[in-house]
CSV table of C-alpha atoms and ligand atoms in Angstrom, one decimal:
chain,number,residue,atom,x,y,z
V,285,MET,CA,106.2,86.1,131.9
V,286,LEU,CA,104.9,87.9,128.8
V,287,ILE,CA,101.8,89.6,130.2
V,288,THR,CA,103.6,90.6,133.4
V,289,ASP,CA,106.3,92.1,131.2
V,290,LEU,CA,103.7,94.0,128.8
V,291,VAL,CA,102.0,95.3,131.9
V,292,GLY,CA,105.3,96.5,133.3
V,293,ALA,CA,105.9,98.4,130.0
V,294,LEU,CA,102.4,99.9,129.1
V,295,GLY,CA,100.4,99.5,132.6
V,296,ALA,CA,97.6,97.1,133.2
V,297,ALA,CA,95.0,99.3,131.5
V,298,HIS,CA,96.7,98.8,128.1
V,299,VAL,CA,97.3,95.0,128.2
V,300,LEU,CA,93.9,93.5,127.3
V,301,THR,CA,93.2,89.9,128.0
V,302,ASP,CA,89.6,89.6,128.7
V,303,PRO,CA,88.1,87.8,125.8
V,304,ASP,CA,84.8,89.9,125.8
V,305,VAL,CA,87.2,92.9,125.4
V,306,THR,CA,89.8,91.4,122.9
V,307,VAL,CA,87.4,89.9,120.6
V,308,SER,CA,86.9,93.1,118.6
V,309,TYR,CA,90.6,93.0,117.9
V,310,GLU,CA,90.6,89.4,116.9
V,311,THR,CA,87.8,89.7,114.3
V,312,ASP,CA,88.3,91.8,111.1
V,313,TRP,CA,85.7,94.3,110.0
V,314,THR,CA,84.0,92.0,107.5
V,315,GLY,CA,83.7,89.1,110.2
V,316,ALA,CA,85.4,86.9,107.7
V,317,PHE,CA,88.8,86.5,109.7
V,318,ARG,CA,88.8,85.6,113.3
V,319,GLY,CA,91.6,84.6,115.6
V,320,ARG,CA,92.8,84.4,119.1
V,321,ALA,CA,95.4,86.6,120.6
V,322,VAL,CA,97.4,86.0,123.9
V,323,ALA,CA,96.8,89.7,124.7
V,324,VAL,CA,96.1,93.1,123.1
V,325,ALA,CA,98.7,95.6,123.8
V,326,ARG,CA,97.9,99.3,123.4
V,327,PRO,CA,101.1,101.4,123.5
V,328,ALA,CA,100.8,105.1,123.3
V,329,THR,CA,104.5,106.1,122.1
V,330,THR,CA,107.1,105.0,119.9
V,331,ASP,CA,109.2,103.7,122.9
V,332,GLN,CA,106.3,101.7,124.2
V,333,VAL,CA,106.0,100.1,120.7
V,334,ALA,CA,109.8,99.4,120.8
V,335,ALA,CA,109.3,97.8,124.3
V,336,VAL,CA,106.4,95.7,123.2
V,337,LEU,CA,108.7,94.3,120.4
V,338,ARG,CA,111.6,93.7,122.5
V,339,ILE,CA,109.6,91.9,125.1
V,340,CYS,CA,107.7,89.6,122.4
V,341,ALA,CA,111.2,88.9,120.8
V,342,ARG,CA,112.4,87.9,124.2
V,343,HIS,CA,109.4,85.5,124.7
V,344,GLY,CA,109.4,84.3,121.1
V,345,VAL,CA,105.7,85.5,120.7
V,346,PRO,CA,104.6,86.6,117.3
V,347,VAL,CA,103.2,90.3,116.9
V,348,VAL,CA,100.2,91.4,114.6
V,349,PRO,CA,100.3,95.0,114.3
V,350,GLN,CA,96.8,96.5,114.0
V,351,GLY,CA,95.5,100.0,113.0
V,352,GLY,CA,91.8,100.4,112.3
V,353,ASN,CA,91.1,96.8,111.3
V,354,THR,CA,89.6,97.6,108.0
V,355,GLY,CA,92.1,96.1,105.6
V,356,LEU,CA,89.5,93.4,104.2
V,357,VAL,CA,92.1,90.6,103.7
V,358,GLY,CA,92.6,89.3,107.3
V,359,GLY,CA,96.2,90.7,107.8
V,360,SER,CA,95.6,92.4,111.0
V,361,VAL,CA,94.0,89.7,113.1
V,362,PRO,CA,95.8,86.9,115.0
V,363,ALA,CA,94.6,84.1,112.8
V,364,GLY,CA,96.3,81.1,111.1
V,365,ALA,CA,100.1,81.1,111.6
V,366,ALA,CA,99.5,84.2,113.9
V,367,ALA,CA,97.3,82.4,116.2
V,368,GLY,CA,98.3,83.1,119.8
V,369,ALA,CA,100.0,86.2,118.7
V,370,VAL,CA,100.1,89.6,120.7
V,371,VAL,CA,97.9,92.3,118.8
V,372,LEU,CA,99.8,95.3,118.8
V,373,SER,CA,97.2,98.2,118.3
V,374,LEU,CA,98.5,101.5,117.0
V,375,ARG,CA,95.3,103.2,117.7
V,376,ARG,CA,96.6,105.3,120.6
V,377,LEU,CA,99.4,106.9,118.6
V,378,THR,CA,97.0,109.6,117.3
V,379,ALA,CA,99.2,112.8,117.4
V,380,ILE,CA,99.2,114.8,114.2
V,381,GLU,CA,102.0,117.5,114.0
V,382,PRO,CA,101.4,120.9,112.7
V,383,VAL,CA,101.3,121.0,108.6
V,384,ASP,CA,104.6,122.1,107.2
V,385,ALA,CA,102.8,124.4,104.8
V,386,ALA,CA,106.1,125.5,102.7
V,387,ALA,CA,107.0,121.8,102.1
V,388,GLY,CA,103.4,120.6,101.8
V,389,LEU,CA,103.8,117.8,104.4
V,390,VAL,CA,102.1,116.6,107.5
V,391,THR,CA,103.6,113.9,109.7
V,392,ALA,CA,100.9,111.9,111.9
V,393,GLY,CA,100.9,109.0,114.4
V,394,ALA,CA,100.2,105.6,113.1
V,395,GLY,CA,96.8,105.7,114.9
V,396,ALA,CA,95.5,108.9,113.6
V,397,THR,CA,92.5,108.2,111.2
V,398,LEU,CA,92.6,109.1,107.5
V,399,ALA,CA,89.4,111.4,108.2
V,400,ASP,CA,91.3,113.3,111.2
V,401,VAL,CA,94.6,113.8,109.0
V,402,GLN,CA,92.3,114.9,106.1
V,403,ALA,CA,90.5,117.6,108.5
V,404,HIS,CA,93.8,118.7,109.9
V,405,ALA,CA,95.3,119.3,106.3
V,406,ARG,CA,92.2,120.9,105.3
V,407,ALA,CA,92.3,123.5,108.0
V,408,ALA,CA,95.8,124.4,106.5
V,409,GLY,CA,94.6,124.8,103.2
V,410,TYR,CA,95.6,121.4,102.0
V,411,GLY,CA,94.2,118.0,101.1
V,412,VAL,CA,95.3,114.3,101.2
V,413,GLY,CA,96.0,112.5,97.9
V,414,VAL,CA,94.4,109.3,99.3
V,415,ASP,CA,90.6,108.9,100.2
V,416,PHE,CA,88.2,106.0,100.3
V,417,ALA,CA,84.9,105.0,102.1
V,418,ALA,CA,86.5,103.7,105.5
V,419,ARG,CA,88.1,107.1,106.1
V,420,ASP,CA,86.7,107.4,109.6
V,421,SER,CA,88.2,104.0,110.9
V,422,ALA,CA,91.1,103.4,108.7
V,423,THR,CA,94.4,104.7,110.4
V,424,VAL,CA,97.2,106.5,108.2
V,425,GLY,CA,99.7,103.6,109.8
V,426,GLY,CA,97.4,101.0,108.1
V,427,ILE,CA,97.0,102.7,105.1
V,428,ALA,CA,100.9,103.0,104.5
V,429,ALA,CA,101.3,99.3,105.6
V,430,SER,CA,98.9,98.2,103.2
V,431,ASN,CA,99.7,100.7,100.4
V,432,ALA,CA,96.0,101.4,100.3
V,433,GLY,CA,94.3,102.4,97.0
V,434,GLY,CA,91.0,104.2,97.0
V,435,GLU,CA,89.3,106.6,94.9
V,436,ARG,CA,92.0,109.1,94.0
V,437,VAL,CA,94.5,106.9,92.5
V,438,LEU,CA,94.1,108.4,89.1
V,439,ARG,CA,95.4,111.6,89.8
V,440,HIS,CA,97.7,110.9,93.0
V,441,GLY,CA,98.8,107.2,92.8
V,442,MET,CA,98.6,104.7,95.5
V,443,THR,CA,99.4,105.6,99.0
V,444,ARG,CA,103.2,104.8,98.2
V,445,GLY,CA,103.3,108.0,96.0
V,446,GLN,CA,101.9,110.1,99.0
V,447,VAL,CA,104.3,108.8,101.8
V,448,ALA,CA,107.5,111.1,102.1
V,449,GLY,CA,108.8,109.3,105.0
V,450,LEU,CA,108.0,107.0,108.0
V,451,GLU,CA,109.1,106.1,111.4
V,452,VAL,CA,109.3,102.3,112.0
V,453,VAL,CA,110.0,100.1,114.9
V,454,LEU,CA,111.9,96.9,113.8
V,455,ALA,CA,111.5,93.2,115.2
V,456,ASP,CA,114.4,93.8,117.7
V,457,GLY,CA,112.8,97.1,119.0
V,458,SER,CA,115.3,99.4,117.2
V,459,VAL,CA,113.7,102.6,115.6
V,460,LEU,CA,114.2,103.5,111.9
V,461,ARG,CA,113.4,107.0,111.3
V,462,ARG,CA,113.2,108.7,107.9
V,463,LEU,CA,111.3,112.1,108.4
V,464,SER,CA,113.5,114.6,106.6
V,465,GLY,CA,110.8,115.5,104.5
V,466,LEU,CA,113.2,116.2,101.7
V,467,PRO,CA,112.0,115.3,98.2
V,468,LYS,CA,115.5,114.9,97.1
V,469,ASP,CA,117.3,112.6,99.3
V,470,ASN,CA,118.8,109.8,97.3
V,471,VAL,CA,121.1,107.9,99.6
V,472,GLY,CA,120.9,104.3,99.2
V,473,TYR,CA,117.8,102.0,99.0
V,474,ASP,CA,114.4,104.0,99.7
V,475,LEU,CA,113.6,102.3,102.9
V,476,PRO,CA,110.2,104.1,103.7
V,477,SER,CA,109.1,102.6,100.3
V,478,LEU,CA,110.2,99.2,101.4
V,479,PHE,CA,107.8,99.4,104.4
V,480,VAL,CA,104.8,100.8,102.5
V,481,GLY,CA,102.7,97.7,101.5
V,482,SER,CA,104.8,95.3,103.8
V,483,GLU,CA,101.6,94.7,105.7
V,484,GLY,CA,103.3,94.5,109.2
V,485,THR,CA,105.8,91.8,108.1
V,486,LEU,CA,109.0,93.9,108.1
V,487,GLY,CA,108.5,96.6,110.9
V,488,VAL,CA,105.7,98.4,112.8
V,489,ILE,CA,105.0,101.8,111.3
V,490,THR,CA,104.6,104.4,114.2
V,491,LYS,CA,104.7,107.8,112.1
V,492,VAL,CA,103.7,108.6,108.7
V,493,GLN,CA,104.9,111.5,106.9
V,494,LEU,CA,102.4,112.5,104.2
V,495,ARG,CA,102.9,114.7,101.0
V,496,LEU,CA,99.9,117.1,100.9
V,497,VAL,CA,98.0,118.0,97.7
V,498,GLY,CA,96.3,121.4,96.9
V,499,LEU,CA,92.6,121.8,97.6
V,500,PRO,CA,90.7,122.3,94.3
V,501,ALA,CA,88.3,125.5,94.5
V,502,ALA,CA,85.8,123.7,92.2
V,503,ARG,CA,84.6,120.1,92.0
V,504,THR,CA,81.9,118.3,89.9
V,505,ALA,CA,80.7,114.8,90.1
V,506,ALA,CA,78.4,113.0,87.7
V,507,LEU,CA,76.8,109.5,87.8
V,508,LEU,CA,76.4,108.2,84.2
V,509,ALA,CA,74.3,105.3,83.2
V,510,VAL,CA,76.2,103.5,80.1
V,511,SER,CA,74.8,101.1,77.7
V,512,ASP,CA,77.5,98.5,78.4
V,513,LEU,CA,80.9,97.7,79.9
V,514,PRO,CA,82.8,98.3,76.5
V,515,ALA,CA,81.1,101.8,76.2
V,516,ALA,CA,82.2,102.5,79.8
V,517,VAL,CA,85.9,101.6,79.1
V,518,GLY,CA,85.7,103.8,75.8
V,519,LEU,CA,84.4,106.5,78.0
V,520,VAL,CA,87.4,106.2,80.4
V,521,ALA,CA,89.7,106.6,77.3
V,522,THR,CA,87.8,109.7,76.1
V,523,LEU,CA,87.7,111.3,79.7
V,524,ARG,CA,91.4,110.7,80.3
V,525,ALA,CA,92.3,112.2,76.8
V,526,THR,CA,90.3,115.3,76.9
V,527,VAL,CA,89.2,116.2,80.6
V,528,ALA,CA,92.6,117.5,82.2
V,529,SER,CA,90.6,118.0,85.5
V,530,LEU,CA,89.5,114.3,85.8
V,531,ASP,CA,90.0,113.0,89.4
V,532,ALA,CA,88.2,109.7,89.6
V,533,VAL,CA,86.3,107.2,87.4
V,534,GLU,CA,84.4,104.7,89.8
V,535,LEU,CA,82.4,101.7,88.4
V,536,VAL,CA,79.1,100.2,90.0
V,537,PHE,CA,76.2,98.4,88.4
V,538,GLY,CA,72.6,98.7,88.6
V,539,ASP,CA,72.1,95.8,90.9
V,540,GLY,CA,74.7,97.1,93.1
V,541,VAL,CA,72.9,100.5,93.2
V,542,ASP,CA,69.7,99.0,93.9
V,543,LEU,CA,71.2,97.1,96.9
V,544,VAL,CA,72.7,100.3,98.3
V,545,CYS,CA,69.3,102.2,97.8
V,546,ALA,CA,67.6,99.3,99.9
V,547,HIS,CA,70.2,99.3,102.5
V,548,GLN,CA,70.3,102.9,103.1
V,549,GLY,CA,66.8,103.8,102.2
V,550,ARG,CA,67.8,106.0,99.3
V,551,PRO,CA,65.7,106.9,96.1
V,552,ALA,CA,66.9,105.6,92.9
V,553,PRO,CA,69.5,107.8,91.2
V,554,PHE,CA,67.6,107.6,87.8
V,555,PRO,CA,64.0,107.6,89.0
V,556,GLY,CA,61.5,106.1,86.2
V,557,ARG,CA,64.3,104.7,84.3
V,558,PRO,CA,64.3,101.2,85.2
V,559,PHE,CA,67.8,100.4,83.5
V,560,PRO,CA,68.8,96.6,83.4
V,561,GLN,CA,70.5,95.3,86.4
V,562,ASP,CA,73.8,94.8,84.8
V,563,THR,CA,74.0,98.4,83.5
V,564,PRO,CA,77.2,99.9,84.3
V,565,TYR,CA,77.2,103.3,86.2
V,566,LEU,CA,80.3,105.5,86.3
V,567,LEU,CA,80.8,107.9,88.9
V,568,VAL,CA,83.1,110.5,87.6
V,569,GLU,CA,84.7,113.4,89.5
V,570,CYS,CA,86.6,116.4,88.1
V,571,VAL,CA,88.3,119.1,90.2
V,572,GLY,CA,90.0,122.4,89.3
V,573,PRO,CA,90.6,125.9,89.9
V,574,THR,CA,87.6,127.0,87.9
V,575,ASP,CA,84.3,124.9,87.5
V,576,PRO,CA,85.2,121.6,85.5
V,577,THR,CA,81.4,121.0,84.7
V,578,GLY,CA,81.7,122.4,81.2
V,579,ASP,CA,84.8,120.2,80.3
V,580,LEU,CA,83.0,117.1,81.7
V,581,ALA,CA,79.7,117.9,79.8
V,582,ALA,CA,81.5,118.4,76.7
V,583,ALA,CA,83.1,115.0,76.8
V,584,VAL,CA,80.1,113.2,77.9
V,585,GLU,CA,78.0,114.8,75.1
V,586,THR,CA,80.2,113.4,72.4
V,587,ALA,CA,80.6,109.9,73.9
V,588,THR,CA,78.7,107.2,72.7
V,589,GLY,CA,76.4,104.7,75.0
V,590,VAL,CA,75.7,107.3,77.8
V,591,LEU,CA,72.0,106.7,78.6
V,592,ASP,CA,71.5,109.2,81.3
V,593,ALA,CA,73.6,111.5,83.6
V,594,VAL,CA,73.0,113.2,87.1
V,595,VAL,CA,75.3,116.0,87.7
V,596,ALA,CA,76.3,117.2,91.1
V,597,THR,CA,78.1,120.6,92.0
V,598,THR,CA,77.4,121.3,95.6
V,599,ALA,CA,78.9,119.3,98.4
V,600,THR,CA,75.7,117.8,99.5
V,601,ASP,CA,74.6,116.6,96.1
V,602,ARG,CA,78.2,115.2,95.4
V,603,GLU,CA,77.9,113.2,98.8
V,604,ARG,CA,74.5,111.9,97.6
V,605,LEU,CA,76.1,110.6,94.4
V,606,TRP,CA,79.1,109.1,96.1
V,607,ALA,CA,76.9,107.3,98.7
V,608,TYR,CA,75.6,105.3,95.7
V,609,ARG,CA,79.2,104.0,95.3
V,610,GLU,CA,80.8,104.1,98.8
V,611,GLY,CA,77.7,102.4,100.3
V,612,HIS,CA,78.5,99.1,98.5
V,613,THR,CA,80.8,97.6,101.0
V,614,ALA,CA,78.5,98.0,104.0
V,615,ALA,CA,75.4,97.0,101.8
V,616,VAL,CA,77.2,93.6,100.7
V,617,ASN,CA,78.3,93.1,104.3
V,618,ALA,CA,74.8,93.3,105.5
V,619,LEU,CA,73.6,90.5,103.3
V,620,ASP,CA,76.1,88.0,104.9
V,621,VAL,CA,79.8,87.6,105.4
V,622,PRO,CA,81.0,87.9,101.6
V,623,LEU,CA,83.9,86.3,99.9
V,624,LYS,CA,85.7,89.4,98.9
V,625,LEU,CA,88.1,89.5,96.0
V,626,ASP,CA,90.3,92.7,94.7
V,627,VAL,CA,91.6,92.1,91.4
V,628,ALA,CA,93.0,94.2,88.5
V,629,VAL,CA,92.6,93.1,84.9
V,630,PRO,CA,94.0,95.3,81.9
V,631,LEU,CA,91.2,97.5,80.9
V,632,ALA,CA,91.2,96.2,77.4
V,633,ARG,CA,90.2,92.7,78.7
V,634,MET,CA,87.7,94.0,81.4
V,635,SER,CA,84.5,93.4,79.7
V,636,ALA,CA,85.3,89.9,78.7
V,637,PHE,CA,86.5,89.4,82.3
V,638,VAL,CA,83.2,90.5,83.5
V,639,ASP,CA,81.3,88.3,81.3
V,640,ASP,CA,83.3,85.3,82.2
V,641,LEU,CA,82.7,85.9,86.0
V,642,ARG,CA,78.9,86.4,85.3
V,643,ALA,CA,79.0,82.7,83.8
V,644,LEU,CA,81.7,81.3,86.0
V,645,VAL,CA,80.3,82.1,89.6
V,646,PRO,CA,77.1,80.5,89.1
V,647,ALA,CA,78.6,77.4,87.5
V,648,VAL,CA,80.8,76.8,90.6
V,649,ALA,CA,78.3,78.0,93.2
V,650,PRO,CA,74.8,77.7,91.8
V,651,SER,CA,73.1,79.7,95.0
V,652,ALA,CA,75.7,82.5,95.0
V,653,ARG,CA,75.0,86.1,94.3
V,654,LEU,CA,77.9,88.2,92.6
V,655,HIS,CA,78.6,91.8,93.2
V,656,LEU,CA,80.9,94.0,91.3
V,657,TRP,CA,82.3,97.3,91.6
V,658,GLY,CA,85.4,99.1,91.6
V,659,HIS,CA,88.0,101.9,90.3
V,660,LEU,CA,87.5,101.5,86.5
V,661,ALA,CA,90.1,104.1,85.9
V,662,GLU,CA,92.8,101.7,87.6
V,663,ALA,CA,91.2,98.6,86.1
V,664,ASN,CA,90.5,97.5,89.6
V,665,LEU,CA,87.4,95.4,90.1
V,666,HIS,CA,85.9,94.3,93.5
V,667,VAL,CA,84.5,90.9,93.1
V,668,ASN,CA,82.4,89.9,96.2
V,669,VAL,CA,80.2,86.8,96.5
V,670,THR,CA,77.5,86.4,98.8
V,671,GLY,CA,75.1,83.5,99.3
V,672,LEU,CA,77.9,80.8,99.9
V,673,ASP,CA,77.9,78.5,102.7
V,674,ARG,CA,79.7,80.0,105.7
V,675,GLY,CA,81.3,76.7,106.6
V,676,ASP,CA,82.1,75.5,103.3
V,677,THR,CA,85.9,76.5,103.2
V,678,GLY,CA,86.7,74.1,100.2
V,679,GLY,CA,83.8,75.9,98.1
V,680,ARG,CA,85.0,79.2,98.7
V,681,GLU,CA,88.6,78.2,97.8
V,682,GLU,CA,87.4,76.7,94.7
V,683,LEU,CA,85.7,79.8,93.8
V,684,THR,CA,88.6,81.9,94.7
V,685,THR,CA,91.0,79.8,92.6
V,686,ALA,CA,88.6,79.9,89.7
V,687,ILE,CA,88.3,83.7,89.7
V,688,LEU,CA,91.9,84.5,90.7
V,689,THR,CA,93.2,82.2,88.0
V,690,ARG,CA,91.0,83.8,85.4
V,691,ALA,CA,92.4,87.2,86.5
V,692,ALA,CA,95.8,86.0,86.3
V,693,ALA,CA,95.4,84.5,83.0
V,694,ASP,CA,94.5,88.0,81.4
V,695,GLY,CA,97.6,89.5,82.9
V,696,GLY,CA,95.8,90.7,86.0
V,697,SER,CA,96.7,90.8,89.6
V,698,ILE,CA,95.3,88.8,92.3
V,699,GLY,CA,95.6,91.7,94.8
V,700,ALA,CA,95.1,95.0,93.3
V,701,GLU,CA,94.6,97.6,96.1
V,702,HIS,CA,93.8,95.5,99.4
V,703,GLY,CA,97.1,93.4,99.4
V,704,VAL,CA,97.9,89.8,100.3
V,705,GLY,CA,96.9,89.5,104.1
V,706,ARG,CA,96.0,86.0,105.2
V,707,ALA,CA,93.2,85.8,102.4
V,708,LYS,CA,95.4,85.7,99.2
V,709,MET,CA,98.3,83.8,100.6
V,710,ALA,CA,97.6,80.5,98.7
V,711,TRP,CA,97.4,82.5,95.5
V,712,VAL,CA,100.4,84.8,95.7
V,713,GLY,CA,102.4,82.6,93.2
V,714,LEU,CA,99.7,83.6,90.5
V,715,SER,CA,100.8,87.0,90.3
V,716,ARG,CA,104.5,86.8,91.3
V,717,SER,CA,107.3,84.5,89.9
V,718,PRO,CA,109.7,82.1,91.7
V,719,ALA,CA,112.4,84.7,91.5
V,720,GLU,CA,110.1,87.5,93.0
V,721,LEU,CA,108.9,85.3,95.8
V,722,ALA,CA,112.7,84.4,96.6
V,723,VAL,CA,113.5,88.0,97.0
V,724,LEU,CA,110.4,88.6,99.1
V,725,ALA,CA,111.5,85.9,101.4
V,726,ALA,CA,115.1,87.1,101.6
V,727,VAL,CA,114.0,90.6,102.4
V,728,LYS,CA,111.6,89.4,105.1
V,729,HIS,CA,114.4,87.1,106.5
V,730,ALA,CA,116.9,90.1,106.6
V,731,LEU,CA,114.5,92.3,108.6
V,732,ASP,CA,112.6,89.5,110.7
V,733,PRO,CA,115.0,86.7,110.9
V,734,THR,CA,112.8,84.7,113.7
V,735,GLY,CA,109.6,85.5,111.8
V,736,LEU,CA,107.7,86.9,114.6
V,737,LEU,CA,106.2,90.0,112.6
V,738,ASN,CA,102.7,89.1,111.3
V,739,PRO,CA,103.6,85.6,110.4
V,740,GLY,CA,101.5,84.0,107.5
V,741,VAL,CA,101.2,87.2,105.6
V,742,ILE,CA,102.9,87.7,102.5
V,743,VAL,CA,105.8,85.3,103.1
V,744,SER,CA,104.9,81.9,104.4
V,745,PRO,CA,106.4,81.3,107.9
V,746,GLY,CA,108.4,78.2,106.6
V,747,LEU,CA,110.4,80.3,104.4
V,748,THR,CA,111.7,82.7,107.1
V,749,GLY,CA,112.7,80.4,110.0
V,750,SER,CA,110.5,79.5,113.1
V,751,TYR,CA,109.1,81.0,116.1
V,752,ARG,CA,107.8,79.7,119.5
V,753,VAL,CA,104.4,80.7,120.7
R,259,MLT,C1,85.9,99.9,97.9
R,259,MLT,O1,86.5,100.4,97.1
R,259,MLT,O2,84.8,100.0,98.1
R,259,MLT,C2,86.8,99.2,99.0
R,259,MLT,O3,88.1,98.8,98.4
R,259,MLT,C3,86.1,98.3,99.9
R,259,MLT,C4,85.6,97.2,99.4
R,259,MLT,O4,86.1,96.5,98.3
R,259,MLT,O5,84.7,96.5,100.0
R,260,ZN,ZN1,88.5,99.8,96.3
């Protein structure tokens, strides 16, 4: 029996079947995605992960790998085609190896949180080139599996750019290990890269080797209120061209900042200046070996459209400014379970896109409330909608189709940094051609011929074969 075999491999304490206990593994962070697992398996080693995969393959039961469950697209819960799967939680694989200071690398178990790896690297004088608000819960395995973006993409790229190597357990339980750490190791296809962003559909990531980045001696953040979105986009161009220390350009709007202030009990960033609700605010951060404040101030002073600015140079003041930006996800989720979309639209078309969204959303869903924020330097906009009827799946789909079709029409992406998961499956064809979809299915079939790994994510189960539950 499946459960008996899992207990034999992991011990009874690490095979969870009590619904009161498994529910937190079956529901994603937002509460939007829920499913039922036959069991939650909690291995502590790569060998135990391999044993779980062999057992599931033998019983023909699907497997949903799970890290911190903060992925936001439902890819880590046993819903839809993965109903009745074994949730394979990687959270006990938390070991972090000593930093290789000469190579600038660290290897961590998939279940180590981003915050723990950042602290570990910092103690050795290094930073991690990936960062975002969910750092305390998100695991490095999940970050690699979803090719997470975040707030440092401008300088360091997506997670793919930071992954030097991986250890992955394949569907049949065999282990693929590429952890040489050599920056030049050009022998055939780059397999670690293939698994980055594969969302648990090609293998289960058990170790992640990350490139580390230097820790800047000085850091300055500024929150800028800007007259309108075209001016904000113009400011991105100015900053990019003239401020070499530029590290992040994040976008929020007046109404979102008010929401965060109300949720966290914070004072407004520009007290006594009631800017209109649709005023864009840019959170700009610069880093360098010397204080970058002068460079940033010089660029901002010559820019058009900056209405006001708050500058922060101490860690406490910077955290205070970042809270206005990073508080958005929790503040929106506190209203109700939002429809969460994550698109990229070429910067030149961003303003027209936002104008269209502000008209389109009330036309499709009159009672809805639109929340926009994102990573402006990377043309990545988070489009959240609250006030929708929870049970009105058709209404949510209609709105999703309208917004994603609009983004795709502008040459945008329907899944900028959160990936596909279960949330975007129906719309993948808006961003990928039939030829690309055929290659995705062929890769999936080559590595997971029975389709047991996270079925219903990226490639639809029908394209890869069948599985028994
Ligand atoms: C963000 O940038 O705030 C995150 O991607 C989370 C979200 O979209 O809610
Ligand atoms: Zn984001």
